[in-house]
CSV table of C-alpha atoms and ligand atoms in Angstrom, one decimal:
chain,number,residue,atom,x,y,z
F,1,UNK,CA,0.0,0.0,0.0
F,2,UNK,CA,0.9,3.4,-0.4
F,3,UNK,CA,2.7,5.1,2.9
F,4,UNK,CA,3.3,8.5,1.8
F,5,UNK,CA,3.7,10.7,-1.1
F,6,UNK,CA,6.4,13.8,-1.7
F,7,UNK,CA,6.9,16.1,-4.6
F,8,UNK,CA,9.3,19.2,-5.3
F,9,UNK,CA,10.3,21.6,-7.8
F,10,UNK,CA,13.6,23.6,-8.4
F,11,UNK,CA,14.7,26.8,-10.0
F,12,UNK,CA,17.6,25.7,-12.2
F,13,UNK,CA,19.1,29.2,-12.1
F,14,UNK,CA,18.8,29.4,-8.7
F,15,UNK,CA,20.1,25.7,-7.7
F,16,UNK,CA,23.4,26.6,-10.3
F,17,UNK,CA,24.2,29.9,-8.1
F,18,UNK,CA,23.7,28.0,-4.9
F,19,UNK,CA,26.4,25.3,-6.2
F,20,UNK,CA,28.5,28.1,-7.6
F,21,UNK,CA,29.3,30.4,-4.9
F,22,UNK,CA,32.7,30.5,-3.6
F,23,UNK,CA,33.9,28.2,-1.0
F,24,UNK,CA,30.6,26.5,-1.0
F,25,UNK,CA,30.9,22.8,-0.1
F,26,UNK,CA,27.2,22.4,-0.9
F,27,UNK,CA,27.1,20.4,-3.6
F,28,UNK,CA,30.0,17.9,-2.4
F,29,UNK,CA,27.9,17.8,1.2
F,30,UNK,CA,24.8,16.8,-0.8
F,31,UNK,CA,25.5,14.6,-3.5
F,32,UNK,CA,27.3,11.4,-3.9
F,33,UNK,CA,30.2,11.0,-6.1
F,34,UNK,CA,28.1,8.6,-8.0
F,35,UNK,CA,25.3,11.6,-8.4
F,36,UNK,CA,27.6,14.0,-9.5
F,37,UNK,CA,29.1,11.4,-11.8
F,38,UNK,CA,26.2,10.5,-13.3
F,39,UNK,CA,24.9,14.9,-13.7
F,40,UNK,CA,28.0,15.6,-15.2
F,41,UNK,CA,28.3,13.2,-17.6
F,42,UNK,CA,24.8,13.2,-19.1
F,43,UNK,CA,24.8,14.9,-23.0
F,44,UNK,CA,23.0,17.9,-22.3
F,45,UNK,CA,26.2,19.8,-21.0
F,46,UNK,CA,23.9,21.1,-18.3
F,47,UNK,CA,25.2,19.2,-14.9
F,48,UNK,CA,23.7,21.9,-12.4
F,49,UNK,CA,20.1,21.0,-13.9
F,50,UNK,CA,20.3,17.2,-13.2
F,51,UNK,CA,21.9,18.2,-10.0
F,52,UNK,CA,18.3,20.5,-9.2
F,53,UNK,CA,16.5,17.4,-10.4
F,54,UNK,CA,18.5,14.9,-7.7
F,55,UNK,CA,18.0,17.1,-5.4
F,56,UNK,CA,13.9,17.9,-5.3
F,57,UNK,CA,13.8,14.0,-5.6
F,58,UNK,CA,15.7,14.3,-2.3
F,59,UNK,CA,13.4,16.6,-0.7
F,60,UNK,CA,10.6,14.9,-2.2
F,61,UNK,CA,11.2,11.5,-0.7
F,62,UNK,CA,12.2,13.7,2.3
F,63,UNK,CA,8.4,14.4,2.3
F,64,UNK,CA,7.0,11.0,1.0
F,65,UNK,CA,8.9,9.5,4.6
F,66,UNK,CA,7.4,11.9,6.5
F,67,UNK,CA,3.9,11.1,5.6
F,68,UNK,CA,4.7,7.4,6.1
F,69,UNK,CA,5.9,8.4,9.7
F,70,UNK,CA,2.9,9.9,10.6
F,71,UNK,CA,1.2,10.2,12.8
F,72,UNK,CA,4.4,9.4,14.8
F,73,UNK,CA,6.8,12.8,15.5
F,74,UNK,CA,9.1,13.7,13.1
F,75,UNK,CA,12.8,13.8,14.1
F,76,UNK,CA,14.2,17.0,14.4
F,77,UNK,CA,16.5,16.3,11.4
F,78,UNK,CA,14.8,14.0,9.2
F,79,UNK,CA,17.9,13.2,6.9
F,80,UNK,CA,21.1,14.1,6.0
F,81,UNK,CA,20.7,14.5,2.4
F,82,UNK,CA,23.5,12.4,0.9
F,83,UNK,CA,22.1,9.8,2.7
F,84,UNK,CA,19.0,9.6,-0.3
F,85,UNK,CA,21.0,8.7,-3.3
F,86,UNK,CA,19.5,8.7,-6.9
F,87,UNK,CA,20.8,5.7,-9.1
F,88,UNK,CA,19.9,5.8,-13.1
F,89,UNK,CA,20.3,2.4,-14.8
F,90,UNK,CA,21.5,2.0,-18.7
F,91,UNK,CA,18.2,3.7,-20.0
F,92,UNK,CA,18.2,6.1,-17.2
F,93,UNK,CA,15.4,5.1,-15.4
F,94,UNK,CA,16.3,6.6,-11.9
F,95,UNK,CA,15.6,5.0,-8.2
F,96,UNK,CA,16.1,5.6,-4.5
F,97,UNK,CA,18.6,4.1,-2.3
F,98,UNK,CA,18.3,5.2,1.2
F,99,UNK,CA,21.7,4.2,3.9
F,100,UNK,CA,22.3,5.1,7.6
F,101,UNK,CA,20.2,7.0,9.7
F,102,UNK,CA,17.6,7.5,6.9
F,103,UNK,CA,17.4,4.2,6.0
F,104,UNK,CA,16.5,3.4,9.9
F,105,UNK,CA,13.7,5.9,9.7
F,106,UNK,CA,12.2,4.5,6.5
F,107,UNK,CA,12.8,0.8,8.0
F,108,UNK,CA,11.2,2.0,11.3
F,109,UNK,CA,8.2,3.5,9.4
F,110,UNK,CA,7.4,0.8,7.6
F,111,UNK,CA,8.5,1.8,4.2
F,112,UNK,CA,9.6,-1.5,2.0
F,113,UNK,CA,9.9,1.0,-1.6
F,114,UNK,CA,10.3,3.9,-2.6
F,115,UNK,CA,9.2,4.8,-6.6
F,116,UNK,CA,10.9,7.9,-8.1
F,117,UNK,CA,10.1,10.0,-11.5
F,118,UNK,CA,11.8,13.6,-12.1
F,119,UNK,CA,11.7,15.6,-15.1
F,120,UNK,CA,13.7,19.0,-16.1
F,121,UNK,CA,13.0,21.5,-18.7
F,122,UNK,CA,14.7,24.9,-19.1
F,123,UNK,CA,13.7,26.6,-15.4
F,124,UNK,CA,12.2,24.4,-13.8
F,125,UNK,CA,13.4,20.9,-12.6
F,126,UNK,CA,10.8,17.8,-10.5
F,127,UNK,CA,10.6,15.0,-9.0
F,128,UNK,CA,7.9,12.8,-7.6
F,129,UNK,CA,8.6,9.8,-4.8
F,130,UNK,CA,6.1,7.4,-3.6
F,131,UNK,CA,6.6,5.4,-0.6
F,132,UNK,CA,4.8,1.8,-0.3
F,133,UNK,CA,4.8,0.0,2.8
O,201,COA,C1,11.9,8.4,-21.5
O,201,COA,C2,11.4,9.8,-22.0
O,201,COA,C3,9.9,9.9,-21.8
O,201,COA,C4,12.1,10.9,-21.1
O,201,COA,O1,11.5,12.1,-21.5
O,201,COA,P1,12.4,13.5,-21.4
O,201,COA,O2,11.5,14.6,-21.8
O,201,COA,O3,13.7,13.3,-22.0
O,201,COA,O4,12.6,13.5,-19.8
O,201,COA,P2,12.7,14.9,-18.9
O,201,COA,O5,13.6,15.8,-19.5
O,201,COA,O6,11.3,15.3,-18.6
O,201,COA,O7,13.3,14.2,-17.6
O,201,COA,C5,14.6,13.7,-17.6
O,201,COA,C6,14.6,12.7,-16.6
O,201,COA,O8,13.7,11.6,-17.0
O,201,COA,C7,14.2,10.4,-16.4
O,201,COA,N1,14.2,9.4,-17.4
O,201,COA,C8,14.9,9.4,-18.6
O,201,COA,N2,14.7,8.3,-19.3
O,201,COA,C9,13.8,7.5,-18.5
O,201,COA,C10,13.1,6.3,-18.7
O,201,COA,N3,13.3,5.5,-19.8
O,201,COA,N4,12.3,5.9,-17.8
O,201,COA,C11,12.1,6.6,-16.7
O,201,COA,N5,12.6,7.8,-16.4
O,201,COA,C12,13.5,8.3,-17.4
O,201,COA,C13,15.6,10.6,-15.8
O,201,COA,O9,15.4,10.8,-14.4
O,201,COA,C14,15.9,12.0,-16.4
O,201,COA,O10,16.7,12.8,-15.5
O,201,COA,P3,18.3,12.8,-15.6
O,201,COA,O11,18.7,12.9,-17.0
O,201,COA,O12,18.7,14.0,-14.8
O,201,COA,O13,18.8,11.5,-15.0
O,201,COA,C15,11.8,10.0,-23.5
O,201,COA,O14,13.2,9.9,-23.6
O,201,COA,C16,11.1,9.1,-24.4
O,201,COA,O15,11.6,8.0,-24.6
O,201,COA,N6,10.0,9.5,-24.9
O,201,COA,C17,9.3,8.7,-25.8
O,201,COA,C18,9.3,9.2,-27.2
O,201,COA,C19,8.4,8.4,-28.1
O,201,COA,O16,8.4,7.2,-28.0
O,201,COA,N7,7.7,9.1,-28.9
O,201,COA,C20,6.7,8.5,-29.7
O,201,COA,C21,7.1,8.6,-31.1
O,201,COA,S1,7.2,10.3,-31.6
């Protein structure tokens, strides 16, 4: 059955400014090495925008967990970001792995799978997560 839902959107423009300012250690503090990997080597040229799009499906699964939690309290931190990854097999078809204290949460709650879909297009990058217990 379904546990919980999440959805986000990004400003592109805004996302590539956060990961561009100096000194920032933004973007290695929230993505894996296989996420940025995987952004920067896609064709479009346009890593920061596949970056956006990893990250709302981060804050969206964020969400999706915390509707499976309820109505239990939420920890103060739900998660430490790079501990939702975004994997993309050979025809890019993207899913959720979850490790450490996150994974705990989602075990604790119930959650058995998590279903992923995100999309980007000029401005604007998405992402949808369902949970399923
Ligand atoms: C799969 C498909 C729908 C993706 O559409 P798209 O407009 O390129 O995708 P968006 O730009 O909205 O979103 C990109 C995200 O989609 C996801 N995605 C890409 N291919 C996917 C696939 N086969 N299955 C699921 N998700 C996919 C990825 O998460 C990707 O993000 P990333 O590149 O940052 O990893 C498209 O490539 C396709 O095959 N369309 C069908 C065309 C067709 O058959 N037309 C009929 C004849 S004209």
């Amino acid at each position: 059955m379904i546990a919980g839902t999440g959805i986000d959107v990004v400003d592109c423009a805004a996302f590539e400014a956060l990961l561009r300012e100096p000194g920032s250690a933004f973007e290695a503090r929230t993505f894996t090495a296989a996420e940025r990997a995987t952004s920067y080597a896609r064709r479009s040229g346009a890593p920061a925008t596949h970056l956006a799009a990893r990250y709302a499906a981060k804050e969206a699964t964020v969400k999706a967990l915390s509707q499976a939690m309820a109505p239990g309290p939420l920890p103060r931190a739900l998660a430490d970001l790079s501990e939702i990854e975004v994997r993309c097999d050979g025809d890019s078809r993207p899913s959720i792995a979850l490790r450490g204290r996150v994974l705990s949460l989602a075990e604790g709650a119930g959650v058995t799978r998590l279903h992923l879909s995100m999309s980007h297009d000029g401005a604007v990058a998405t992402a949808i997560v369902i949970a399923e217990r």
